[in-house]
Coordinates of C-alpha atoms in Angstrom, one line a residue:
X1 CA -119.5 -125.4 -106.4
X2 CA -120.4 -122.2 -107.9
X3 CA -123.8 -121.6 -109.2
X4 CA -123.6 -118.3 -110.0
X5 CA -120.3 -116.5 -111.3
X6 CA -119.3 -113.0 -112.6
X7 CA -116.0 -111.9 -113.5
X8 CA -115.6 -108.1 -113.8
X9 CA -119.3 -107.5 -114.9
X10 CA -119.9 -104.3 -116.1
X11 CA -122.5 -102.8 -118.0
X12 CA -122.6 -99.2 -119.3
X13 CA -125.3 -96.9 -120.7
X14 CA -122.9 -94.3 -122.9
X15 CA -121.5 -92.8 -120.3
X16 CA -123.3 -94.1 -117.3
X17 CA -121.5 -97.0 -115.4
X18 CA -124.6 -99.0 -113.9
X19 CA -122.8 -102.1 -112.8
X20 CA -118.7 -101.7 -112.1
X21 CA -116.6 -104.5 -111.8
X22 CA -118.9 -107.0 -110.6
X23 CA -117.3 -110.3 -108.9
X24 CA -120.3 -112.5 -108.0
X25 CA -120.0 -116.0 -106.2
X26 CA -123.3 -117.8 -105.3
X27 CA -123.0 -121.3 -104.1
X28 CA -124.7 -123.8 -105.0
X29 CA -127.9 -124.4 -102.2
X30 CA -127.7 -120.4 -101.1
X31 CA -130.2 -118.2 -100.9
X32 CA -128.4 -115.1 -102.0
X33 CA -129.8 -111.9 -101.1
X34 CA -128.7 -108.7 -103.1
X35 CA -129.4 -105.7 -101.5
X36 CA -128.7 -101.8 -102.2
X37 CA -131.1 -98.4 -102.5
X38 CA -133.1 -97.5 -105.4
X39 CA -131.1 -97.5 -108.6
X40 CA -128.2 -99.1 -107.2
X41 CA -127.6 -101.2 -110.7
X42 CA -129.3 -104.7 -108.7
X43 CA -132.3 -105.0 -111.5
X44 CA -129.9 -103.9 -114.4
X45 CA -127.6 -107.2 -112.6
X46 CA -130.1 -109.7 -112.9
X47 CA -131.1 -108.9 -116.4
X48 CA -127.6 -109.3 -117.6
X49 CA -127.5 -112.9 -115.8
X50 CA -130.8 -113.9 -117.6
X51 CA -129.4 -112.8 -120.8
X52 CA -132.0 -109.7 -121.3
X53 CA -128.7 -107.1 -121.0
X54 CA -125.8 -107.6 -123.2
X55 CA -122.8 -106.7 -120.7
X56 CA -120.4 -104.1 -121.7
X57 CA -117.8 -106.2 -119.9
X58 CA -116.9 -109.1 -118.1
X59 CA -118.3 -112.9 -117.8
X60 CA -120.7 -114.8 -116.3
X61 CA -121.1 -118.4 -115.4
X62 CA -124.3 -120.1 -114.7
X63 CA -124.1 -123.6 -113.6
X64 CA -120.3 -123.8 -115.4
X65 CA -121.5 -122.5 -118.8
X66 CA -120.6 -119.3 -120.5
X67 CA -123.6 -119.9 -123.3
X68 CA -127.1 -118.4 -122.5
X69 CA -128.6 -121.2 -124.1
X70 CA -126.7 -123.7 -122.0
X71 CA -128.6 -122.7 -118.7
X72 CA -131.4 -120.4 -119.7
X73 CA -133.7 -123.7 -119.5
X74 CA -132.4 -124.4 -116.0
X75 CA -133.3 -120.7 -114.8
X76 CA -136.5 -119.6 -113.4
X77 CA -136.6 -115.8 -113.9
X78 CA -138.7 -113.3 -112.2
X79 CA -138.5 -109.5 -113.2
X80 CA -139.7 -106.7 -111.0
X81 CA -142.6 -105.8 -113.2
X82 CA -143.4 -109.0 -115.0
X83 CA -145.5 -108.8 -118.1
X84 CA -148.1 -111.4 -118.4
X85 CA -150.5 -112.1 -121.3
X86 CA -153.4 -110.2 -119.7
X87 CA -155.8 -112.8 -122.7
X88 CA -154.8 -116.1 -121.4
X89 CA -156.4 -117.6 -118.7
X90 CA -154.0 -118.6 -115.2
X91 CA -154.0 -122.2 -116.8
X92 CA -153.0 -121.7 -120.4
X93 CA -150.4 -119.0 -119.4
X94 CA -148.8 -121.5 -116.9
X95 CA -149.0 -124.1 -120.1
X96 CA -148.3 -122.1 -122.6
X97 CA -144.9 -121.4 -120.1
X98 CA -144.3 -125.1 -119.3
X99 CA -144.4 -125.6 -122.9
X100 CA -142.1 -123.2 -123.5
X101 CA -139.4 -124.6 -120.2
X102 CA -140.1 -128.2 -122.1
X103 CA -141.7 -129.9 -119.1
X104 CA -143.3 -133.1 -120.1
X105 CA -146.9 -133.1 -120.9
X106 CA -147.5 -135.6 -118.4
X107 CA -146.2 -134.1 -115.7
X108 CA -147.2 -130.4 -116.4
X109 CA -150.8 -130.2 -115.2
X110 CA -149.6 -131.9 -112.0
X111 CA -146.8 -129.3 -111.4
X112 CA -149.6 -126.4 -112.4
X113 CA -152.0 -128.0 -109.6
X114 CA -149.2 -128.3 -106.9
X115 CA -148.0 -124.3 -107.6
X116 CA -151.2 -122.8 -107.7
X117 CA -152.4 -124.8 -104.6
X118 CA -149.3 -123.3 -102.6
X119 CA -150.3 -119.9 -103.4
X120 CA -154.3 -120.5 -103.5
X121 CA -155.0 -119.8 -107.0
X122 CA -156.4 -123.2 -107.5
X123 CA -160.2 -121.8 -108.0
X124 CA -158.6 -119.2 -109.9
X125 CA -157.4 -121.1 -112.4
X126 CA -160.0 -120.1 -115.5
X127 CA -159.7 -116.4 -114.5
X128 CA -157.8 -114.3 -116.8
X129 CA -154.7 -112.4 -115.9
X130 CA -156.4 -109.3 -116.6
X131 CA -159.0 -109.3 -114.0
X132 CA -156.3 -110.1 -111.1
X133 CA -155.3 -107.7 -108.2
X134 CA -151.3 -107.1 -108.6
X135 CA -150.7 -109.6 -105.5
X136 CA -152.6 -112.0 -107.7
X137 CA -150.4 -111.3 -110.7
X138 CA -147.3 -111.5 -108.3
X139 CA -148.6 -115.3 -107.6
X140 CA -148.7 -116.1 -111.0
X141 CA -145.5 -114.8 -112.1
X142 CA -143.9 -116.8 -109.7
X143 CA -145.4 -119.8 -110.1
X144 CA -144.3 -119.6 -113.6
X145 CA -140.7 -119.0 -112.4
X146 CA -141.1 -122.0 -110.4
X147 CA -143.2 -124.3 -112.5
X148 CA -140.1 -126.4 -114.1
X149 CA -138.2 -126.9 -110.7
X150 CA -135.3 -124.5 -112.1
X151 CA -131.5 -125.2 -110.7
X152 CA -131.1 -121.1 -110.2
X153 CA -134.0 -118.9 -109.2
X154 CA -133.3 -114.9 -110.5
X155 CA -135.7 -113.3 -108.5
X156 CA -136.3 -109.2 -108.5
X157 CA -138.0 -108.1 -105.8
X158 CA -139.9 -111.4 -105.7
X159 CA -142.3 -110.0 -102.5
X160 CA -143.7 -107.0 -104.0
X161 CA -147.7 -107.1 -103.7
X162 CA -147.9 -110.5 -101.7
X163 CA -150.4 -111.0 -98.5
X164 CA -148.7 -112.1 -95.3
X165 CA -149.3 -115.5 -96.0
X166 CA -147.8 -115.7 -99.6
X167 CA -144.7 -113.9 -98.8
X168 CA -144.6 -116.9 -95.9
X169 CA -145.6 -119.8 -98.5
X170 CA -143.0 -118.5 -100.6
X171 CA -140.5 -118.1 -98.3
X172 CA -140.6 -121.5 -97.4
X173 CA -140.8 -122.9 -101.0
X174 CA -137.2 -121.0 -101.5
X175 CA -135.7 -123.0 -98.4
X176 CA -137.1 -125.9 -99.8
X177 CA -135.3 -125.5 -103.1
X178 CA -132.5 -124.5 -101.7
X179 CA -132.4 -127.6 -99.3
X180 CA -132.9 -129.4 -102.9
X181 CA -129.7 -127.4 -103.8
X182 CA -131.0 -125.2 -106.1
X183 CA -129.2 -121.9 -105.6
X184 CA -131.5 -118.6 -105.4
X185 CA -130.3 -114.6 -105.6
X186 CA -132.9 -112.4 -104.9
X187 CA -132.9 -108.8 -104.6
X188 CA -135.0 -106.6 -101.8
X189 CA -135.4 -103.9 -100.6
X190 CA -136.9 -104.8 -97.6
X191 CA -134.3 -106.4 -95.0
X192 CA -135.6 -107.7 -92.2
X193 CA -136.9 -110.5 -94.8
X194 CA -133.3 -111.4 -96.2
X195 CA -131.7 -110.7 -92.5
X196 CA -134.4 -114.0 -91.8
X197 CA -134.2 -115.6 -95.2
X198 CA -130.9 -115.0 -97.2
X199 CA -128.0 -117.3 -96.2
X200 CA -125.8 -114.6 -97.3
X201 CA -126.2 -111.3 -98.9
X202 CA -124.2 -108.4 -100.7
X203 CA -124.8 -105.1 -100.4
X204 CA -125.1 -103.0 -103.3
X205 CA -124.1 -99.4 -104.2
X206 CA -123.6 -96.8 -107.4
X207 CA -123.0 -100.2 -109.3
X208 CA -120.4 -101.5 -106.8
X209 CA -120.6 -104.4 -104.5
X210 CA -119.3 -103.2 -100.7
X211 CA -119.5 -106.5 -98.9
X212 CA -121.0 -110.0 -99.0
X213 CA -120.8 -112.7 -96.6
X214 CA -122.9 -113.8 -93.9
X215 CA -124.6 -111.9 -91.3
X216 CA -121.9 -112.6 -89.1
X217 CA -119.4 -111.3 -92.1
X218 CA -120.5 -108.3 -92.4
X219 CA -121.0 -107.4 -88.7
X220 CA -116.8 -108.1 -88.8
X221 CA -116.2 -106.0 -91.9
X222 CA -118.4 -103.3 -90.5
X223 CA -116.8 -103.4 -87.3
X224 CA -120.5 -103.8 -86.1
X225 CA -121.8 -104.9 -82.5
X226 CA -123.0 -108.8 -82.3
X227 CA -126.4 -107.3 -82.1
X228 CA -126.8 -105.1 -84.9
X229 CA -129.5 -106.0 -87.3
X230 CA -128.9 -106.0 -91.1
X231 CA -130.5 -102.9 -91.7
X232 CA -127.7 -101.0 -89.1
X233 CA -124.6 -102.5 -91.1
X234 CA -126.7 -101.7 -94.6
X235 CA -126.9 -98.2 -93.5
X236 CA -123.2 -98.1 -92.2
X237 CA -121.7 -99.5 -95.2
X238 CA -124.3 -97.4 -97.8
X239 CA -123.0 -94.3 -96.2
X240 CA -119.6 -95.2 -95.8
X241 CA -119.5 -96.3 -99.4
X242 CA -120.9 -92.9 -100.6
X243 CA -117.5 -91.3 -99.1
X244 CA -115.6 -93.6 -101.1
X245 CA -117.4 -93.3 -104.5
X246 CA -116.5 -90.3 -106.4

């Protein structure tokens, strides 16, 4: 079953085609990884499934439904520059946020104390956002993604600031969901993580997608040696695509 769906998605700023024809397909249980340079239209693709983009054309599906408001509460989202309440402590934003996803009061200080022990903020819990480092920020942004155990994680360049150890705590919190089969598409930039993490991937150009399949896909569409890493067949396809594109 399809999680995730588009259907000719395209969204245009007057003139400038950002995202072209976009036909999307992530399963249900996949860790989706969607890759492309700076600017290729893979932020402007995730707001437009969240609902913070109105598309110029095209559908999407989220868990069968057309309507926003049918899945938006099933969604965790996570932008590339989230904007947290700098006033609010770690504990009333993640509340205030629980509140807001409609996770029962009786089991929302439990999830809070589970999230922020995965990702040590548990003594951190009073601070307020304000007085975090960005890697601290980056921990509490996605614990409020995750905090009401969401059936599709839309994640935009979810390692950005983390330690060594988060980007490994987190890592294996998305295998764990998608064991659970919740399905996950996350953009990177950096690929050696989604050649190790993304069950499939899609590589992204000019607002174009150029390929998606497995590992093993792409090294066949590429025409690519068994032993070529991700990055080689990104690099191949980027470039090739670049002769293509007008």
């Amino acid at each position: 079953m399809a999680a995730i769906e588009t259907f000719d998605l395209t969204k245009k700023f007057g003139e400038f085609v950002a995202v072209d024809g976009l036909n999307l397909n992530v399963k249900e249980g996949e860790i989706f990884g969607l890759l492309g340079p700076n600017g290729a239209g893979k932020s402007t693709t995730i707001k437009m499934l969240i609902g913070l983009l109105k598309p110029s054309g095209g559908r999407i599906t989220i868990l069968g439904n057309e309507n926003l408001m049918d899945y938006k509460g099933r969604t965790g989202y996570l932008p590339e520059n989230p904007a947290l309440y700098e006033y609010l402590t770690i504990k009333e934003f993640l509340t205030f946020i629980g509140r807001i996803k409609k996770v029962e009061k009786n089991v929302l200080d439990e999830k809070i104390r589970e999230i922020t022990h995965t990702f040590s903020l548990e003594e951190k819990l009073k601070s307020y956002i304000g007085s975090l480092s960005h890697g601290m920020r980056q921990k509490v942004a996605i614990s409020a993604a995750l905090l009401a155990d969401p059936k599709v994680l839309l994640l935009d360049e979810p390692l950005t600031g983390l330690d060594p150890k988060s980007q490994r705590d987190f890592k294996d919190i998305i295998r764990e969901k998608a064991k659970d089969h919740s399905s996950i598409l996350l953009s990177t930039h950096i690929l050696d993580v989604a050649e190790r993490l993304c069950t499939s991937v899609g590589i992204f150009n000019k607002g174009k997608l150029l390929a998606t399949g497995t590992l093993d896909d792409l090294r066949s569409l590429s025409e690519s040696s068994s032993s070529s890493t991700l990055e080689d067949i990104f690099i191949k396809l980027t470039e090739e695509g670049e002769k293509d594109l007008p």
